[in-house]
JSON list of C-alpha atoms in Angstrom, two decimals:
[
{"chain": "A", "resi": 1, "resn": "MET", "atom": "CA", "xyz": [-69.84, 93.23, 20.50]},
{"chain": "A", "resi": 2, "resn": "THR", "atom": "CA", "xyz": [-70.06, 90.94, 17.46]},
{"chain": "A", "resi": 3, "resn": "PRO", "atom": "CA", "xyz": [-66.99, 91.06, 15.24]},
{"chain": "A", "resi": 4, "resn": "PRO", "atom": "CA", "xyz": [-67.40, 92.02, 11.59]},
{"chain": "A", "resi": 5, "resn": "ILE", "atom": "CA", "xyz": [-68.29, 89.02, 9.22]},
{"chain": "A", "resi": 6, "resn": "SER", "atom": "CA", "xyz": [-65.16, 89.64, 7.10]},
{"chain": "A", "resi": 7, "resn": "LEU", "atom": "CA", "xyz": [-62.78, 89.22, 10.40]},
{"chain": "A", "resi": 8, "resn": "THR", "atom": "CA", "xyz": [-64.57, 86.01, 11.06]},
{"chain": "A", "resi": 9, "resn": "ARG", "atom": "CA", "xyz": [-64.08, 84.65, 7.46]},
{"chain": "A", "resi": 10, "resn": "ALA", "atom": "CA", "xyz": [-60.40, 85.72, 7.62]},
{"chain": "A", "resi": 11, "resn": "SER", "atom": "CA", "xyz": [-59.89, 83.62, 10.78]},
{"chain": "A", "resi": 12, "resn": "VAL", "atom": "CA", "xyz": [-61.55, 80.54, 9.49]},
{"chain": "A", "resi": 13, "resn": "LEU", "atom": "CA", "xyz": [-59.36, 80.71, 6.37]},
{"chain": "A", "resi": 14, "resn": "ALA", "atom": "CA", "xyz": [-56.22, 81.37, 8.39]},
{"chain": "A", "resi": 15, "resn": "VAL", "atom": "CA", "xyz": [-56.95, 78.10, 10.34]},
{"chain": "A", "resi": 16, "resn": "LEU", "atom": "CA", "xyz": [-57.80, 76.09, 7.33]},
{"chain": "A", "resi": 17, "resn": "ALA", "atom": "CA", "xyz": [-54.19, 77.25, 5.79]},
{"chain": "A", "resi": 18, "resn": "LEU", "atom": "CA", "xyz": [-52.46, 76.20, 8.81]},
{"chain": "A", "resi": 19, "resn": "ALA", "atom": "CA", "xyz": [-54.17, 72.96, 8.64]},
{"chain": "A", "resi": 20, "resn": "ALA", "atom": "CA", "xyz": [-53.22, 72.19, 5.36]},
{"chain": "A", "resi": 21, "resn": "ALA", "atom": "CA", "xyz": [-49.53, 73.17, 5.90]},
{"chain": "A", "resi": 22, "resn": "ALA", "atom": "CA", "xyz": [-49.42, 70.70, 8.59]},
{"chain": "A", "resi": 23, "resn": "CYS", "atom": "CA", "xyz": [-50.69, 67.90, 6.49]},
{"chain": "A", "resi": 24, "resn": "SER", "atom": "CA", "xyz": [-48.32, 68.63, 3.69]},
{"chain": "A", "resi": 25, "resn": "GLY", "atom": "CA", "xyz": [-45.20, 68.70, 5.89]},
{"chain": "A", "resi": 26, "resn": "PRO", "atom": "CA", "xyz": [-42.83, 66.03, 6.58]},
{"chain": "A", "resi": 27, "resn": "SER", "atom": "CA", "xyz": [-44.47, 63.00, 8.37]},
{"chain": "A", "resi": 28, "resn": "PRO", "atom": "CA", "xyz": [-42.81, 62.66, 11.71]},
{"chain": "A", "resi": 29, "resn": "ARG", "atom": "CA", "xyz": [-40.03, 59.78, 11.76]},
{"chain": "A", "resi": 30, "resn": "GLY", "atom": "CA", "xyz": [-40.70, 56.61, 13.64]},
{"chain": "A", "resi": 31, "resn": "THR", "atom": "CA", "xyz": [-37.67, 54.75, 15.19]},
{"chain": "A", "resi": 32, "resn": "ALA", "atom": "CA", "xyz": [-35.43, 53.19, 12.79]},
{"chain": "A", "resi": 33, "resn": "SER", "atom": "CA", "xyz": [-35.84, 49.55, 12.68]},
{"chain": "A", "resi": 34, "resn": "PRO", "atom": "CA", "xyz": [-32.54, 47.64, 13.03]},
{"chain": "A", "resi": 35, "resn": "PRO", "atom": "CA", "xyz": [-31.09, 46.05, 9.96]},
{"chain": "A", "resi": 36, "resn": "VAL", "atom": "CA", "xyz": [-32.16, 42.38, 9.37]},
{"chain": "A", "resi": 37, "resn": "PRO", "atom": "CA", "xyz": [-28.75, 40.44, 9.40]},
{"chain": "A", "resi": 38, "resn": "ALA", "atom": "CA", "xyz": [-28.25, 38.40, 6.26]},
{"chain": "A", "resi": 39, "resn": "PRO", "atom": "CA", "xyz": [-28.95, 34.80, 6.73]},
{"chain": "A", "resi": 40, "resn": "GLU", "atom": "CA", "xyz": [-25.76, 32.77, 7.63]},
{"chain": "A", "resi": 41, "resn": "SER", "atom": "CA", "xyz": [-24.61, 30.43, 5.23]},
{"chain": "A", "resi": 42, "resn": "ALA", "atom": "CA", "xyz": [-24.80, 26.75, 6.04]},
{"chain": "A", "resi": 43, "resn": "PRO", "atom": "CA", "xyz": [-21.81, 25.19, 6.97]},
{"chain": "A", "resi": 44, "resn": "GLU", "atom": "CA", "xyz": [-20.12, 23.17, 4.19]},
{"chain": "A", "resi": 45, "resn": "SER", "atom": "CA", "xyz": [-20.39, 19.58, 4.57]},
{"chain": "A", "resi": 46, "resn": "VAL", "atom": "CA", "xyz": [-17.28, 17.68, 5.15]},
{"chain": "A", "resi": 47, "resn": "SER", "atom": "CA", "xyz": [-16.49, 15.45, 1.97]},
{"chain": "A", "resi": 48, "resn": "ALA", "atom": "CA", "xyz": [-15.02, 12.35, 2.37]},
{"chain": "A", "resi": 49, "resn": "SER", "atom": "CA", "xyz": [-11.83, 13.41, 1.26]},
{"chain": "A", "resi": 50, "resn": "ALA", "atom": "CA", "xyz": [-11.35, 15.57, 4.30]},
{"chain": "A", "resi": 51, "resn": "SER", "atom": "CA", "xyz": [-10.51, 12.34, 6.52]},
{"chain": "A", "resi": 52, "resn": "PRO", "atom": "CA", "xyz": [-7.36, 10.87, 6.22]},
{"chain": "A", "resi": 53, "resn": "SER", "atom": "CA", "xyz": [-7.14, 8.83, 3.14]},
{"chain": "A", "resi": 54, "resn": "PRO", "atom": "CA", "xyz": [-5.23, 5.26, 3.28]},
{"chain": "A", "resi": 55, "resn": "VAL", "atom": "CA", "xyz": [-1.77, 5.32, 1.71]},
{"chain": "A", "resi": 56, "resn": "ALA", "atom": "CA", "xyz": [-2.24, 4.71, -2.16]},
{"chain": "A", "resi": 57, "resn": "LEU", "atom": "CA", "xyz": [-0.71, 1.43, -3.43]},
{"chain": "A", "resi": 58, "resn": "ARG", "atom": "CA", "xyz": [1.41, 1.47, -6.49]},
{"chain": "A", "resi": 59, "resn": "PRO", "atom": "CA", "xyz": [1.60, -1.95, -7.91]},
{"chain": "A", "resi": 60, "resn": "SER", "atom": "CA", "xyz": [5.08, -3.32, -8.28]},
{"chain": "A", "resi": 61, "resn": "PRO", "atom": "CA", "xyz": [5.85, -4.56, -11.88]},
{"chain": "A", "resi": 62, "resn": "LEU", "atom": "CA", "xyz": [5.56, -8.48, -11.64]},
{"chain": "A", "resi": 63, "resn": "ARG", "atom": "CA", "xyz": [8.58, -10.20, -11.16]},
{"chain": "A", "resi": 64, "resn": "LEU", "atom": "CA", "xyz": [7.73, -13.87, -11.28]},
{"chain": "A", "resi": 65, "resn": "PRO", "atom": "CA", "xyz": [10.63, -16.30, -12.11]},
{"chain": "A", "resi": 66, "resn": "ALA", "atom": "CA", "xyz": [10.26, -18.12, -15.51]},
{"chain": "A", "resi": 67, "resn": "VAL", "atom": "CA", "xyz": [10.76, -21.78, -15.35]},
{"chain": "A", "resi": 68, "resn": "ARG", "atom": "CA", "xyz": [11.26, -24.13, -18.56]},
{"chain": "A", "resi": 69, "resn": "ALA", "atom": "CA", "xyz": [8.60, -26.55, -19.30]},
{"chain": "A", "resi": 70, "resn": "GLY", "atom": "CA", "xyz": [9.36, -29.92, -17.58]},
{"chain": "A", "resi": 71, "resn": "ALA", "atom": "CA", "xyz": [11.93, -28.22, -15.22]},
{"chain": "A", "resi": 72, "resn": "ALA", "atom": "CA", "xyz": [11.73, -28.63, -11.53]},
{"chain": "A", "resi": 73, "resn": "CYS", "atom": "CA", "xyz": [9.49, -26.06, -9.83]},
{"chain": "A", "resi": 74, "resn": "PRO", "atom": "CA", "xyz": [11.57, -23.79, -7.30]},
{"chain": "A", "resi": 75, "resn": "THR", "atom": "CA", "xyz": [8.82, -23.90, -4.65]},
{"chain": "A", "resi": 76, "resn": "THR", "atom": "CA", "xyz": [9.10, -21.58, -1.64]},
{"chain": "A", "resi": 77, "resn": "PRO", "atom": "CA", "xyz": [10.03, -23.79, 1.55]},
{"chain": "A", "resi": 78, "resn": "ARG", "atom": "CA", "xyz": [7.66, -23.95, 4.21]},
{"chain": "A", "resi": 79, "resn": "ARG", "atom": "CA", "xyz": [8.38, -22.20, 7.50]},
{"chain": "A", "resi": 80, "resn": "PRO", "atom": "CA", "xyz": [7.16, -23.30, 10.85]},
{"chain": "A", "resi": 81, "resn": "TRP", "atom": "CA", "xyz": [4.93, -20.42, 12.34]},
{"chain": "A", "resi": 82, "resn": "SER", "atom": "CA", "xyz": [4.92, -19.84, 16.15]},
{"chain": "A", "resi": 83, "resn": "GLY", "atom": "CA", "xyz": [3.74, -16.22, 15.81]},
{"chain": "A", "resi": 84, "resn": "PRO", "atom": "CA", "xyz": [0.15, -14.99, 16.37]},
{"chain": "A", "resi": 85, "resn": "GLY", "atom": "CA", "xyz": [-2.71, -16.33, 14.64]},
{"chain": "A", "resi": 86, "resn": "GLU", "atom": "CA", "xyz": [-3.78, -20.06, 13.78]},
{"chain": "A", "resi": 87, "resn": "ALA", "atom": "CA", "xyz": [-1.06, -21.67, 11.43]},
{"chain": "A", "resi": 88, "resn": "ALA", "atom": "CA", "xyz": [1.34, -24.41, 11.77]},
{"chain": "A", "resi": 89, "resn": "GLY", "atom": "CA", "xyz": [3.27, -23.06, 8.76]},
{"chain": "A", "resi": 90, "resn": "VAL", "atom": "CA", "xyz": [3.45, -20.36, 6.32]},
{"chain": "A", "resi": 91, "resn": "LEU", "atom": "CA", "xyz": [5.25, -19.74, 3.07]},
{"chain": "A", "resi": 92, "resn": "GLY", "atom": "CA", "xyz": [7.30, -16.59, 2.01]},
{"chain": "A", "resi": 93, "resn": "ASP", "atom": "CA", "xyz": [8.99, -13.69, 3.85]},
{"chain": "A", "resi": 94, "resn": "GLY", "atom": "CA", "xyz": [5.39, -11.83, 4.74]},
{"chain": "A", "resi": 95, "resn": "PRO", "atom": "CA", "xyz": [4.06, -9.87, 6.27]},
{"chain": "A", "resi": 96, "resn": "LEU", "atom": "CA", "xyz": [1.25, -11.24, 4.36]},
{"chain": "A", "resi": 97, "resn": "TYR", "atom": "CA", "xyz": [1.70, -15.14, 4.10]},
{"chain": "A", "resi": 98, "resn": "PRO", "atom": "CA", "xyz": [-0.61, -17.88, 2.49]},
{"chain": "A", "resi": 99, "resn": "ILE", "atom": "CA", "xyz": [-0.71, -20.33, 5.12]},
{"chain": "A", "resi": 100, "resn": "ALA", "atom": "CA", "xyz": [1.11, -23.66, 4.26]},
{"chain": "A", "resi": 101, "resn": "ASP", "atom": "CA", "xyz": [-1.33, -25.80, 6.04]},
{"chain": "A", "resi": 102, "resn": "TYR", "atom": "CA", "xyz": [-3.54, -25.51, 2.96]},
{"chain": "A", "resi": 103, "resn": "PHE", "atom": "CA", "xyz": [-0.79, -27.04, 0.79]},
{"chain": "A", "resi": 104, "resn": "MET", "atom": "CA", "xyz": [0.37, -30.84, 0.92]},
{"chain": "A", "resi": 105, "resn": "LYS", "atom": "CA", "xyz": [4.01, -30.96, 2.04]},
{"chain": "A", "resi": 106, "resn": "GLY", "atom": "CA", "xyz": [3.89, -27.32, 2.76]},
{"chain": "A", "resi": 107, "resn": "THR", "atom": "CA", "xyz": [4.19, -26.25, -1.00]},
{"chain": "A", "resi": 108, "resn": "VAL", "atom": "CA", "xyz": [1.77, -28.49, -3.12]},
{"chain": "A", "resi": 109, "resn": "LEU", "atom": "CA", "xyz": [-1.80, -27.58, -3.87]},
{"chain": "A", "resi": 110, "resn": "GLU", "atom": "CA", "xyz": [-3.63, -30.96, -4.64]},
{"chain": "A", "resi": 111, "resn": "LEU", "atom": "CA", "xyz": [-6.24, -30.77, -7.36]},
{"chain": "A", "resi": 112, "resn": "ARG", "atom": "CA", "xyz": [-9.14, -32.94, -6.81]},
{"chain": "A", "resi": 113, "resn": "PRO", "atom": "CA", "xyz": [-12.26, -33.54, -8.91]},
{"chain": "A", "resi": 114, "resn": "GLY", "atom": "CA", "xyz": [-14.43, -31.80, -6.39]},
{"chain": "A", "resi": 115, "resn": "ASP", "atom": "CA", "xyz": [-12.30, -28.71, -6.79]},
{"chain": "A", "resi": 116, "resn": "ARG", "atom": "CA", "xyz": [-13.16, -28.26, -10.55]},
{"chain": "A", "resi": 117, "resn": "ASP", "atom": "CA", "xyz": [-15.73, -25.63, -11.49]},
{"chain": "A", "resi": 118, "resn": "PRO", "atom": "CA", "xyz": [-17.95, -25.68, -14.47]},
{"chain": "A", "resi": 119, "resn": "GLU", "atom": "CA", "xyz": [-15.48, -23.86, -16.48]},
{"chain": "A", "resi": 120, "resn": "GLY", "atom": "CA", "xyz": [-12.75, -26.13, -15.87]},
{"chain": "A", "resi": 121, "resn": "SER", "atom": "CA", "xyz": [-10.48, -24.25, -13.22]},
{"chain": "A", "resi": 122, "resn": "TYR", "atom": "CA", "xyz": [-9.63, -25.53, -9.97]},
{"chain": "A", "resi": 123, "resn": "VAL", "atom": "CA", "xyz": [-10.69, -23.53, -6.88]},
{"chain": "A", "resi": 124, "resn": "LYS", "atom": "CA", "xyz": [-8.71, -24.11, -3.79]},
{"chain": "A", "resi": 125, "resn": "LYS", "atom": "CA", "xyz": [-9.31, -22.59, -0.22]},
{"chain": "A", "resi": 126, "resn": "VAL", "atom": "CA", "xyz": [-6.07, -20.93, 0.84]},
{"chain": "A", "resi": 127, "resn": "ARG", "atom": "CA", "xyz": [-6.03, -18.96, 3.90]},
{"chain": "A", "resi": 128, "resn": "TRP", "atom": "CA", "xyz": [-3.96, -15.92, 4.72]},
{"chain": "A", "resi": 129, "resn": "LEU", "atom": "CA", "xyz": [-2.19, -14.55, 7.56]},
{"chain": "A", "resi": 130, "resn": "ALA", "atom": "CA", "xyz": [-1.26, -10.90, 8.12]},
{"chain": "A", "resi": 131, "resn": "SER", "atom": "CA", "xyz": [1.34, -10.09, 10.99]},
{"chain": "A", "resi": 132, "resn": "GLY", "atom": "CA", "xyz": [3.02, -6.89, 11.50]},
{"chain": "A", "resi": 133, "resn": "TYR", "atom": "CA", "xyz": [1.27, -4.93, 8.61]},
{"chain": "A", "resi": 134, "resn": "ALA", "atom": "CA", "xyz": [-1.80, -2.94, 8.19]},
{"chain": "A", "resi": 135, "resn": "GLY", "atom": "CA", "xyz": [-2.49, -1.28, 4.77]},
{"chain": "A", "resi": 136, "resn": "PRO", "atom": "CA", "xyz": [-3.53, -2.00, 1.28]},
{"chain": "A", "resi": 137, "resn": "VAL", "atom": "CA", "xyz": [-2.39, -5.21, -0.34]},
{"chain": "A", "resi": 138, "resn": "LEU", "atom": "CA", "xyz": [-2.29, -6.65, -3.87]},
{"chain": "A", "resi": 139, "resn": "ILE", "atom": "CA", "xyz": [-1.90, -10.45, -4.76]},
{"chain": "A", "resi": 140, "resn": "ARG", "atom": "CA", "xyz": [-1.39, -11.47, -8.16]},
{"chain": "A", "resi": 141, "resn": "ALA", "atom": "CA", "xyz": [-0.79, -14.95, -9.49]},
{"chain": "A", "resi": 142, "resn": "ASP", "atom": "CA", "xyz": [0.25, -16.62, -12.53]},
{"chain": "A", "resi": 143, "resn": "ARG", "atom": "CA", "xyz": [1.69, -19.88, -14.12]},
{"chain": "A", "resi": 144, "resn": "ILE", "atom": "CA", "xyz": [5.45, -19.80, -14.51]},
{"chain": "A", "resi": 145, "resn": "ASP", "atom": "CA", "xyz": [6.22, -22.89, -16.59]},
{"chain": "A", "resi": 146, "resn": "GLY", "atom": "CA", "xyz": [3.92, -22.64, -19.50]},
{"chain": "A", "resi": 147, "resn": "LYS", "atom": "CA", "xyz": [0.55, -21.27, -20.60]},
{"chain": "A", "resi": 148, "resn": "GLY", "atom": "CA", "xyz": [-1.99, -21.16, -17.96]},
{"chain": "A", "resi": 149, "resn": "THR", "atom": "CA", "xyz": [-4.03, -19.00, -15.62]},
{"chain": "A", "resi": 150, "resn": "ALA", "atom": "CA", "xyz": [-4.15, -18.23, -11.91]},
{"chain": "A", "resi": 151, "resn": "SER", "atom": "CA", "xyz": [-5.73, -15.84, -9.39]},
{"chain": "A", "resi": 152, "resn": "ALA", "atom": "CA", "xyz": [-5.96, -15.39, -5.51]},
{"chain": "A", "resi": 153, "resn": "ARG", "atom": "CA", "xyz": [-8.36, -13.75, -3.68]},
{"chain": "A", "resi": 154, "resn": "PHE", "atom": "CA", "xyz": [-9.80, -13.01, -0.35]},
{"chain": "A", "resi": 155, "resn": "SER", "atom": "CA", "xyz": [-13.42, -14.25, 0.49]},
{"chain": "A", "resi": 156, "resn": "TYR", "atom": "CA", "xyz": [-14.93, -11.41, 2.65]},
{"chain": "A", "resi": 157, "resn": "THR", "atom": "CA", "xyz": [-13.12, -8.37, 1.54]},
{"chain": "A", "resi": 158, "resn": "GLY", "atom": "CA", "xyz": [-11.35, -6.72, -1.36]},
{"chain": "A", "resi": 159, "resn": "GLU", "atom": "CA", "xyz": [-11.94, -6.30, -4.85]},
{"chain": "A", "resi": 160, "resn": "VAL", "atom": "CA", "xyz": [-10.31, -7.38, -8.36]},
{"chain": "A", "resi": 161, "resn": "ARG", "atom": "CA", "xyz": [-8.18, -4.60, -9.54]},
{"chain": "A", "resi": 162, "resn": "ASP", "atom": "CA", "xyz": [-4.87, -3.72, -11.03]},
{"chain": "A", "resi": 163, "resn": "ASP", "atom": "CA", "xyz": [-4.66, -7.10, -12.51]},
{"chain": "A", "resi": 164, "resn": "GLY", "atom": "CA", "xyz": [-4.95, -8.83, -9.28]},
{"chain": "A", "resi": 165, "resn": "PHE", "atom": "CA", "xyz": [-6.92, -8.69, -5.89]},
{"chain": "A", "resi": 166, "resn": "HIS", "atom": "CA", "xyz": [-6.68, -5.72, -3.92]},
{"chain": "A", "resi": 167, "resn": "ALA", "atom": "CA", "xyz": [-7.76, -5.43, -0.18]},
{"chain": "A", "resi": 168, "resn": "GLU", "atom": "CA", "xyz": [-7.21, -3.36, 2.84]},
{"chain": "A", "resi": 169, "resn": "VAL", "atom": "CA", "xyz": [-5.42, -5.27, 5.86]},
{"chain": "A", "resi": 170, "resn": "THR", "atom": "CA", "xyz": [-6.60, -3.40, 9.02]},
{"chain": "A", "resi": 171, "resn": "ALA", "atom": "CA", "xyz": [-5.80, -5.30, 12.40]},
{"chain": "A", "resi": 172, "resn": "PRO", "atom": "CA", "xyz": [-2.86, -7.46, 12.26]},
{"chain": "A", "resi": 173, "resn": "PRO", "atom": "CA", "xyz": [-2.70, -10.44, 13.20]},
{"chain": "A", "resi": 174, "resn": "ASN", "atom": "CA", "xyz": [-5.39, -10.94, 10.91]},
{"chain": "A", "resi": 175, "resn": "SER", "atom": "CA", "xyz": [-6.46, -14.47, 9.41]},
{"chain": "A", "resi": 176, "resn": "MET", "atom": "CA", "xyz": [-8.00, -13.86, 6.13]},
{"chain": "A", "resi": 177, "resn": "PRO", "atom": "CA", "xyz": [-9.86, -16.86, 4.24]},
{"chain": "A", "resi": 178, "resn": "GLY", "atom": "CA", "xyz": [-9.39, -17.03, 0.60]},
{"chain": "A", "resi": 179, "resn": "THR", "atom": "CA", "xyz": [-9.36, -19.09, -2.50]},
{"chain": "A", "resi": 180, "resn": "THR", "atom": "CA", "xyz": [-6.75, -19.49, -5.05]},
{"chain": "A", "resi": 181, "resn": "THR", "atom": "CA", "xyz": [-7.92, -20.71, -8.56]},
{"chain": "A", "resi": 182, "resn": "ILE", "atom": "CA", "xyz": [-5.65, -22.12, -11.20]},
{"chain": "A", "resi": 183, "resn": "GLY", "atom": "CA", "xyz": [-6.13, -23.76, -14.59]},
{"chain": "A", "resi": 184, "resn": "GLY", "atom": "CA", "xyz": [-4.44, -27.18, -13.92]},
{"chain": "A", "resi": 185, "resn": "PRO", "atom": "CA", "xyz": [-1.23, -28.70, -12.89]},
{"chain": "A", "resi": 186, "resn": "GLY", "atom": "CA", "xyz": [1.88, -26.87, -13.10]},
{"chain": "A", "resi": 187, "resn": "CYS", "atom": "CA", "xyz": [4.11, -24.41, -11.43]},
{"chain": "A", "resi": 188, "resn": "TYR", "atom": "CA", "xyz": [2.73, -21.21, -10.13]},
{"chain": "A", "resi": 189, "resn": "ALA", "atom": "CA", "xyz": [3.56, -18.06, -8.17]},
{"chain": "A", "resi": 190, "resn": "TYR", "atom": "CA", "xyz": [1.84, -15.59, -6.12]},
{"chain": "A", "resi": 191, "resn": "GLN", "atom": "CA", "xyz": [3.42, -11.69, -5.98]},
{"chain": "A", "resi": 192, "resn": "ILE", "atom": "CA", "xyz": [2.03, -10.22, -2.83]},
{"chain": "A", "resi": 193, "resn": "ASP", "atom": "CA", "xyz": [2.56, -6.33, -2.70]},
{"chain": "A", "resi": 194, "resn": "GLY", "atom": "CA", "xyz": [2.01, -3.60, 0.06]},
{"chain": "A", "resi": 195, "resn": "THR", "atom": "CA", "xyz": [3.16, -0.34, 0.47]},
{"chain": "A", "resi": 196, "resn": "THR", "atom": "CA", "xyz": [6.27, -1.61, 2.38]},
{"chain": "A", "resi": 197, "resn": "PHE", "atom": "CA", "xyz": [7.07, -4.74, 0.83]},
{"chain": "A", "resi": 198, "resn": "SER", "atom": "CA", "xyz": [6.94, -6.87, -2.17]},
{"chain": "A", "resi": 199, "resn": "THR", "atom": "CA", "xyz": [7.42, -10.64, -2.10]},
{"chain": "A", "resi": 200, "resn": "VAL", "atom": "CA", "xyz": [7.19, -13.78, -4.29]},
{"chain": "A", "resi": 201, "resn": "VAL", "atom": "CA", "xyz": [5.87, -17.10, -3.34]},
{"chain": "A", "resi": 202, "resn": "VAL", "atom": "CA", "xyz": [6.16, -20.15, -5.53]},
{"chain": "A", "resi": 203, "resn": "PHE", "atom": "CA", "xyz": [4.17, -23.42, -5.24]},
{"chain": "A", "resi": 204, "resn": "ARG", "atom": "CA", "xyz": [3.33, -26.42, -7.43]},
{"chain": "A", "resi": 205, "resn": "ALA", "atom": "CA", "xyz": [-0.10, -27.86, -8.15]},
{"chain": "A", "resi": 206, "resn": "VAL", "atom": "CA", "xyz": [-0.79, -31.48, -8.96]},
{"chain": "A", "resi": 207, "resn": "LYS", "atom": "CA", "xyz": [-3.73, -33.79, -9.55]},
{"chain": "A", "resi": 208, "resn": "SER", "atom": "CA", "xyz": [-4.86, -35.88, -6.64]},
{"chain": "A", "resi": 209, "resn": "GLY", "atom": "CA", "xyz": [-2.53, -39.02, -6.32]},
{"chain": "A", "resi": 210, "resn": "ALA", "atom": "CA", "xyz": [0.24, -37.63, -8.25]},
{"chain": "A", "resi": 211, "resn": "VAL", "atom": "CA", "xyz": [2.03, -35.76, -5.46]},
{"chain": "A", "resi": 212, "resn": "GLN", "atom": "CA", "xyz": [5.81, -36.92, -5.53]},
{"chain": "A", "resi": 213, "resn": "GLU", "atom": "CA", "xyz": [8.78, -36.45, -3.08]}
]
């Protein structure tokens, strides 16, 4: 028997109501996604200061001797050299020495016309020898018997600093070419400083042909 029309409409309405309730209910949960890890920060670059730095060199005060004008120049005696490196003789107590082979009679720089630069100073080749020391050094030079100027430097390493020439001695025994520049004849001195030593070397400069015993 065919059901009454009113019942059929009620059934349809009930089905529609159930469908609407299902649509308005909470949506089914999906599987939770794992949290995205925060990006790792890039490793900090290692600065140059992280590597061991060389020992700082604090320049010693200049303690060059003073000589009256016309007085004898108290030159540092030449010492025979039999240690490592190429030198027949050296000046001073080291461990960084000006090589005496570049000085006449071991303690005298001969100033020749060809040594003079356009500004009037004399530039002489003087090689240095480091033995038993590695580290920073500072070489200063001056005239000690009157007015005048002087300086010393290495040819291939170092820089002008602290009123002198600063360099790093790395592998003794080390032969280091260099030059000494002076204003003219007179009595001069080097002061050579390192982290473990400070020494003074006195030498004389004369014009070519004026060397005396």
